[in-house]
Coordinates of C-alpha atoms and ligand atoms in Angstrom, one line a residue:
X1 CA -91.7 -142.2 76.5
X2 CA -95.0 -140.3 75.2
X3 CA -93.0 -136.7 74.6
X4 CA -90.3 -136.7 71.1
X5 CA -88.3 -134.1 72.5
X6 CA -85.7 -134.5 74.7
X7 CA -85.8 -131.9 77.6
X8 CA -82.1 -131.2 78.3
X9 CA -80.9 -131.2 75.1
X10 CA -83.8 -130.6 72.4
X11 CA -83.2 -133.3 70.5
X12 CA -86.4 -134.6 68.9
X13 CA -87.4 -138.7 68.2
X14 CA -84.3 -139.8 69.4
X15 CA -85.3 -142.1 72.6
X16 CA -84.5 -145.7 72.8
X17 CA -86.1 -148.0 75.6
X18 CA -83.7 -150.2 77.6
X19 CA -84.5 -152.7 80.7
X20 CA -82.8 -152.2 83.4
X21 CA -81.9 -154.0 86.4
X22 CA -82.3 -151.9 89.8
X23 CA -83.8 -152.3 93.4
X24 CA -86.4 -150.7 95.1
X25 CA -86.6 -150.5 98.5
X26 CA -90.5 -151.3 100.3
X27 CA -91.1 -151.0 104.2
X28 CA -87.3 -151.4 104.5
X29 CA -87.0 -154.6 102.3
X30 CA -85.3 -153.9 99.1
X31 CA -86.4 -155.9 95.8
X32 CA -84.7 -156.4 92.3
X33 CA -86.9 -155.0 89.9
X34 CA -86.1 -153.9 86.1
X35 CA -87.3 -150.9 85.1
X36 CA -88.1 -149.2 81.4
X37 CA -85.7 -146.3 81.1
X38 CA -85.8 -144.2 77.8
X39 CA -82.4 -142.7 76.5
X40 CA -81.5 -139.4 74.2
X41 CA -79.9 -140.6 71.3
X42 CA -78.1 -137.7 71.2
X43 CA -77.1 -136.3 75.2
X44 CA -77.1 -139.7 76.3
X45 CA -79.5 -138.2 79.0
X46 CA -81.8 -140.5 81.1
X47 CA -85.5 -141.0 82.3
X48 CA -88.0 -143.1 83.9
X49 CA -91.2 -143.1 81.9
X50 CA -93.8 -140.2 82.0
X51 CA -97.0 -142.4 83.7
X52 CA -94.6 -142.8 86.8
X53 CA -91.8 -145.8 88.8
X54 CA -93.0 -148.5 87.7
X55 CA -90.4 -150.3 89.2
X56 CA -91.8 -149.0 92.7
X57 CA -94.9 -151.0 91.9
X58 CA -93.0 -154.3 91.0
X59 CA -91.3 -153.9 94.0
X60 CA -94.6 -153.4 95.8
X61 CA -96.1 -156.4 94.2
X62 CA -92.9 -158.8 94.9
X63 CA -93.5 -157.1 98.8
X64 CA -97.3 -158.3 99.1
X65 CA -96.5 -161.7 98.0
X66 CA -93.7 -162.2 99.7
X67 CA -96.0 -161.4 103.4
X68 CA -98.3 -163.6 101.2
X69 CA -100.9 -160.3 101.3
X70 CA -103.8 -160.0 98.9
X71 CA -103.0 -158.4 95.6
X72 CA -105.0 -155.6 94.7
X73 CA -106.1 -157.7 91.4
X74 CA -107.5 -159.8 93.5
X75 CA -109.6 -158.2 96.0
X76 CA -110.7 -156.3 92.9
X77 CA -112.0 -159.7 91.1
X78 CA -113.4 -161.1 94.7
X79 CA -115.6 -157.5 95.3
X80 CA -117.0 -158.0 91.9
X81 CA -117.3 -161.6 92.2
X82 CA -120.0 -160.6 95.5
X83 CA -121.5 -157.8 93.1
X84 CA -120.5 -155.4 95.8
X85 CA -119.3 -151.9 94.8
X86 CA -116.9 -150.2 96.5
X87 CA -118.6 -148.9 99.1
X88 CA -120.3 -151.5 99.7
X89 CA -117.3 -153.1 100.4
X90 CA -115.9 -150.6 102.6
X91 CA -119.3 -150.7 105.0
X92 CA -118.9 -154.6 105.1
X93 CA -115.0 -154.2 106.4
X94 CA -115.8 -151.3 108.5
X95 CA -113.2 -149.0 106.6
X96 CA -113.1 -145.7 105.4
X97 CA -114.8 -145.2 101.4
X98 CA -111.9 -144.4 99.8
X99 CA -110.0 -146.7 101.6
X100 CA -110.7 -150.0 98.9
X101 CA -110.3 -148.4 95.8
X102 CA -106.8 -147.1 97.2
X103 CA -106.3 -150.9 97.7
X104 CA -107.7 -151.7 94.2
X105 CA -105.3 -149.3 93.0
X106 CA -102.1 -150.5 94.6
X107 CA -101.6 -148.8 97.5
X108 CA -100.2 -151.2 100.6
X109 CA -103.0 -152.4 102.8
X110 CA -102.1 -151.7 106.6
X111 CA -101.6 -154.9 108.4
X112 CA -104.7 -155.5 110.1
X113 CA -106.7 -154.3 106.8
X114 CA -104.8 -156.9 105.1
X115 CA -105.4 -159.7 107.8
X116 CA -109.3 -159.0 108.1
X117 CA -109.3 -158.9 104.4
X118 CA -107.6 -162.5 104.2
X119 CA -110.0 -163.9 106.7
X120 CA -113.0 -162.2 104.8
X121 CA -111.8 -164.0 101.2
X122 CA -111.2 -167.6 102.7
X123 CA -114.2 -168.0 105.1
X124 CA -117.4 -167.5 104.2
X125 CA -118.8 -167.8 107.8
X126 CA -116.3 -165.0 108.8
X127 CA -117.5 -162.9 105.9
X128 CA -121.7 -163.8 106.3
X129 CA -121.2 -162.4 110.1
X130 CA -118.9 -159.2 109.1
X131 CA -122.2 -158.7 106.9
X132 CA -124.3 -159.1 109.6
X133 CA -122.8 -156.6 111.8
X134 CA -122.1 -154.2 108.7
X135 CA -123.6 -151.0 109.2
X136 CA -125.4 -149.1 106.3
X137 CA -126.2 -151.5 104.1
X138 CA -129.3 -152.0 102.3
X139 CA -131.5 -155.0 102.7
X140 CA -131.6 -156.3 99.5
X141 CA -128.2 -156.1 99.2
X142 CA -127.8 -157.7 102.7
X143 CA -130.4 -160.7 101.8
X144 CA -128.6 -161.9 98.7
X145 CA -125.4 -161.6 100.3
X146 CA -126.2 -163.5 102.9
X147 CA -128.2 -166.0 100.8
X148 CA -124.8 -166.4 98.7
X149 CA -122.3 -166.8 101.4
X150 CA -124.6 -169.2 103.6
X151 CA -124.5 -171.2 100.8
X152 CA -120.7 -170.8 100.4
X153 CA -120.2 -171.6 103.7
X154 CA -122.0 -174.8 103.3
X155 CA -119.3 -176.0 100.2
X156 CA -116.6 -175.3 102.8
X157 CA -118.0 -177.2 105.5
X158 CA -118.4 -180.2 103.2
X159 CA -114.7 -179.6 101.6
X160 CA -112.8 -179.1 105.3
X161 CA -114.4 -182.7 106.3
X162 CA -113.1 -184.3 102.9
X163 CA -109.7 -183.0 103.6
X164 CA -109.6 -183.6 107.2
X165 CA -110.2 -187.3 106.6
X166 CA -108.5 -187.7 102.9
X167 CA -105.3 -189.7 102.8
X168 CA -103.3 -188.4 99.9
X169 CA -100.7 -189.8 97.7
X170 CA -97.3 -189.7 99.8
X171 CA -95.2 -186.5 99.6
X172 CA -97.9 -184.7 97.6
X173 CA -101.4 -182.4 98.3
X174 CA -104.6 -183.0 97.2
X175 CA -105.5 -180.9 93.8
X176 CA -109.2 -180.4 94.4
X177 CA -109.4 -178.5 90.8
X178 CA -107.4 -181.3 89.0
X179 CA -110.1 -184.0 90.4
X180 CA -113.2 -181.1 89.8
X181 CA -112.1 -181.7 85.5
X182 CA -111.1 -184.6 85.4
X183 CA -114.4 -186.4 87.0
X184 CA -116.3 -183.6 84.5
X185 CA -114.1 -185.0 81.8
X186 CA -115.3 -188.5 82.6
X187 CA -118.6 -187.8 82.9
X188 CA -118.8 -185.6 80.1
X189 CA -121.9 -186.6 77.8
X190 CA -123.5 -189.9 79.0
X191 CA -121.7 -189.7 82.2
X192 CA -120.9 -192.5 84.5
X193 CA -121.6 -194.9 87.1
X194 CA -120.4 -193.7 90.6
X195 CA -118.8 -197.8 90.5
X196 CA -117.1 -197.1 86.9
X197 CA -115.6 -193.5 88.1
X198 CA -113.8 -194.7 91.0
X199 CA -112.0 -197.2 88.5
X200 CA -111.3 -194.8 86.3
X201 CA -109.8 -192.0 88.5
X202 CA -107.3 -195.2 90.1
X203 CA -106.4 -196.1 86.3
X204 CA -105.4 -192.8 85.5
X205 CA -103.8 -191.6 88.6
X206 CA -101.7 -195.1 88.7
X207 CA -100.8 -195.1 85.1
X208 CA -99.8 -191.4 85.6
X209 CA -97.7 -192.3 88.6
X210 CA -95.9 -195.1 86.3
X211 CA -95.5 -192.8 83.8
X212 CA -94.4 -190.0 85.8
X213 CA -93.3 -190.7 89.3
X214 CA -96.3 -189.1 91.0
X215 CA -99.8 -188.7 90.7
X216 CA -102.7 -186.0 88.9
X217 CA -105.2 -185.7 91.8
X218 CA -102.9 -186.2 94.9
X219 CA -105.2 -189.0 96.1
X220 CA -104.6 -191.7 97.9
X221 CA -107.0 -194.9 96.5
X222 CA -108.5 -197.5 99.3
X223 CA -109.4 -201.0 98.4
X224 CA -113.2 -201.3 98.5
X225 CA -114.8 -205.2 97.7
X226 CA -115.6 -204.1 94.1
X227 CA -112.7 -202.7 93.2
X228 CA -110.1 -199.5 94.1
X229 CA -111.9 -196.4 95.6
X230 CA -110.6 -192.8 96.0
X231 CA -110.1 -192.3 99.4
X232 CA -113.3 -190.4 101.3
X233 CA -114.5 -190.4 97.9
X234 CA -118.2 -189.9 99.0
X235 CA -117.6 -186.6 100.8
X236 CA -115.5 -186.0 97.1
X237 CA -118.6 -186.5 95.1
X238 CA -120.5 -184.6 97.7
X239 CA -118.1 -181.6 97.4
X240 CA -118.5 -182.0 93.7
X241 CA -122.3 -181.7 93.8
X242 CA -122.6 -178.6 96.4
X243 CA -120.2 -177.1 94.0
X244 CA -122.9 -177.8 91.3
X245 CA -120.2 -179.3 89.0
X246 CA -121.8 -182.9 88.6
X247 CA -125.2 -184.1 89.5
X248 CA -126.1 -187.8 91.4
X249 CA -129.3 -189.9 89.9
X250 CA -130.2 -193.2 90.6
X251 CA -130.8 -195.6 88.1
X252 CA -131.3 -199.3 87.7
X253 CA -129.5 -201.0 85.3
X254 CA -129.7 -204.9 84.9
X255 CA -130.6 -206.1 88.4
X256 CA -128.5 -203.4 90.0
X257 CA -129.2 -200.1 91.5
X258 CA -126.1 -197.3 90.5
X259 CA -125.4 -193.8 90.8
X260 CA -125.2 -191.7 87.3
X261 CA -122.9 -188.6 87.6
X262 CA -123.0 -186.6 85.2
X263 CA -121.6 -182.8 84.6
X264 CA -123.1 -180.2 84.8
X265 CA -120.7 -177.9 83.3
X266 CA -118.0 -177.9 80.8
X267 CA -114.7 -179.2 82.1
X268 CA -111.4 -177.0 81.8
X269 CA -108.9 -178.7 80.2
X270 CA -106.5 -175.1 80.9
X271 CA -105.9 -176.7 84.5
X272 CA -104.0 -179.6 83.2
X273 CA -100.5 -180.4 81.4
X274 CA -99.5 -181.5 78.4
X275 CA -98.7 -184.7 80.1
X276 CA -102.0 -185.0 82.4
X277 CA -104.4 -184.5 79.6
X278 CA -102.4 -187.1 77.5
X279 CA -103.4 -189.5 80.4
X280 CA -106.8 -188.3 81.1
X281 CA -108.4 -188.8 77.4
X282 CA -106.2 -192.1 77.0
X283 CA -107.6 -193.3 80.0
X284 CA -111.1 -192.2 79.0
X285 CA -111.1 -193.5 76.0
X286 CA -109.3 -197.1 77.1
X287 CA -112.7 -197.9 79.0
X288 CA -115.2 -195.7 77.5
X289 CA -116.9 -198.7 75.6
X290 CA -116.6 -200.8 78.5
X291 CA -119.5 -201.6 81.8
X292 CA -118.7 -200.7 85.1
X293 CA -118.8 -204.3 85.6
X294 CA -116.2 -205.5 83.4
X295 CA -114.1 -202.6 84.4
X296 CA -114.5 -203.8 88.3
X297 CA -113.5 -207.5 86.8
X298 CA -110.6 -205.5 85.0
X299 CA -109.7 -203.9 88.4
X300 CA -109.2 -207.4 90.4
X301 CA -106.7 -208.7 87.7
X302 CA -104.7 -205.9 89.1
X303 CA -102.0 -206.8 91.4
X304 CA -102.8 -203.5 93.2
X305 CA -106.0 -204.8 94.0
X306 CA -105.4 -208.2 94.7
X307 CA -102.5 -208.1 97.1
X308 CA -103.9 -205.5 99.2
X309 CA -105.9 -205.8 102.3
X310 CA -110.0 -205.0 101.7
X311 CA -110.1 -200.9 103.2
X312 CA -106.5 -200.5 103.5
X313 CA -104.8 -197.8 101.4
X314 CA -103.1 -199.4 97.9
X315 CA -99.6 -198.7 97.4
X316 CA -98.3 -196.5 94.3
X317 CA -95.3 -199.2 94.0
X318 CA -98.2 -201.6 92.3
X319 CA -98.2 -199.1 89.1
X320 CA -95.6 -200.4 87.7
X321 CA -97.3 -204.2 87.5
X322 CA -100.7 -202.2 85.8
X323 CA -102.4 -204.9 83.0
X324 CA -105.1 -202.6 81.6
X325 CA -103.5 -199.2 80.9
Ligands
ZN1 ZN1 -81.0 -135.2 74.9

């Protein structure tokens, strides 16, 4: 509390802060919130703080997600991300001005604002023809949004056929930002052969599961002549690429043609735990000195590989007979 004296009974510094446990009741729901409630020293008198409930707005925020309804953080962060302002915004949705910076600030989208928002966040077709039909806007603005969201739309055409046709790990999802960094770890530097990364996502994947009980990526990994594959990994690299994370180049090595990947921007290591990143740069660094070749020779000592049909899907119960890691 900002004020030192205590209306009711005069008393002056004598507040103490407490947390307290209460509900709050949204749309007919109620929520357990705790709430910062300063106390007189002296009457024993209580009061919510001076900038308002904040308990309302817990409640609020425990409401959106809950109906799984965009925070008001993040429609802020998404607006800015587009380089839209405001009322920009507003045009593109078809809503009044005022209408997203009430959002911005809190205030519970209506249901069908909230719905056309969620549609306009997660599909960037939806969004580029919303833009097209948005009245008021000016060109320029227009252009590059379009120019930006076309190109969006492209990544998730490219990312909805890799997960339509992925087979991942049993009992688990597929953690596209887990593979993103960890393929930018691998390739960080020199980068790698498209041959040699394969082989080194199934090392550390398998060696996480024995470690573990389950897997970084989510990925399921297909045997393939030379070795273990990711499964639809080339649509995986392609998503990769689109996304501008790694870059493709031929080059001839020995008598071979291969694939260099190499990434283009720093990997985050902040996506992983303890435990995963333990794995990753072990793994890494296991085969760093070592040719995709002998790595694919390493590969088909592997039980995994050799007791498995060529194109069917390897099963995680060979990690625990791994010879390399
Ligand atoms: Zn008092």
């Amino acid at each position: 509390m900002h004020e030192e004296i205590c209306p009711v009974c005069g008393a002056e510094n004598s507040f103490t802060v407490e947390e307290r446990n209460d509900t709050r009741t949204v749309k007919g729901e109620e929520f357990a919130i705790t709430v910062a409630i300063s106390i007189c020293g002296r009457c024993k008198e209580e009061f919510l703080p001076l900038s308002g409930d904040e308990g309302f707005e817990k409640a609020k925020d425990l409401y959106r997600a809950k109906h799984r309804m965009v925070a008001p953080e993040a429609l802020k962060a998404w607006r800015e991300s587009l380089g839209l302002t405001q009322a920009e915004l507003a045009l593109v949705m078809k809503w009044g001005t005022a209408t997203v910076s009430r959002y911005e600030n809190g205030k519970l989208a209506e249901p069908s604002h909230d719905q056309a928002l969620s549609l306009a966040m997660n599909s960037a077709d939806a969004l580029l023809e919303m833009v097209n039909k948005a009245e008021g806007l000016a060109d320029s603005t227009r252009n590059h949004l379009i120019e930006r969201l076309r190109h969006k739309a492209g990544i998730e055409t490219v990312e909805k056929a890799f997960l339509q046709d992925v087979v991942p790990a049993p009992h688990e999802t597929i953690q596209i930002e887990k593979i993103a960094n960890i393929v930018m770890a691998f390739c960080d530097g020199m980068g790698e052969f498209e041959t040699k990364l394969n082989k080194l996502l199934f090392y550390a994947d398998f060696k996480f599961f024995r470690d573990f009980g389950k897997t970084m990526t989510g990925l399921s990994y297909v045997r393939h002549h030379y070795g273990p594959v990711p499964s639809n990994y080339r649509l995986l690299y392609s998503l990769l690429e689109k996304r501008e994370l790694i870059t493709f180049e031929e080059e001839v090595f020995d008598k071979f043609v291969g694939y260099r990947a190499t990434s283009v921007t720093a990997w985050d290591k902040n996506v992983f735990t303890e435990q995963e990143l333990a794995v990753l740069l072990s793994t890494k660094n296991t085969f760093k000195k070592l040719s995709a070749t002998k790595i694919s020779e390493l590969s088909h000592e592997e039980r995994a590989w050799k007791e498995t049909e060529n194109g069917s899907v390897i099963s995680y119960d060979f990690a625990n007979f791994l010879k390399a890691v």
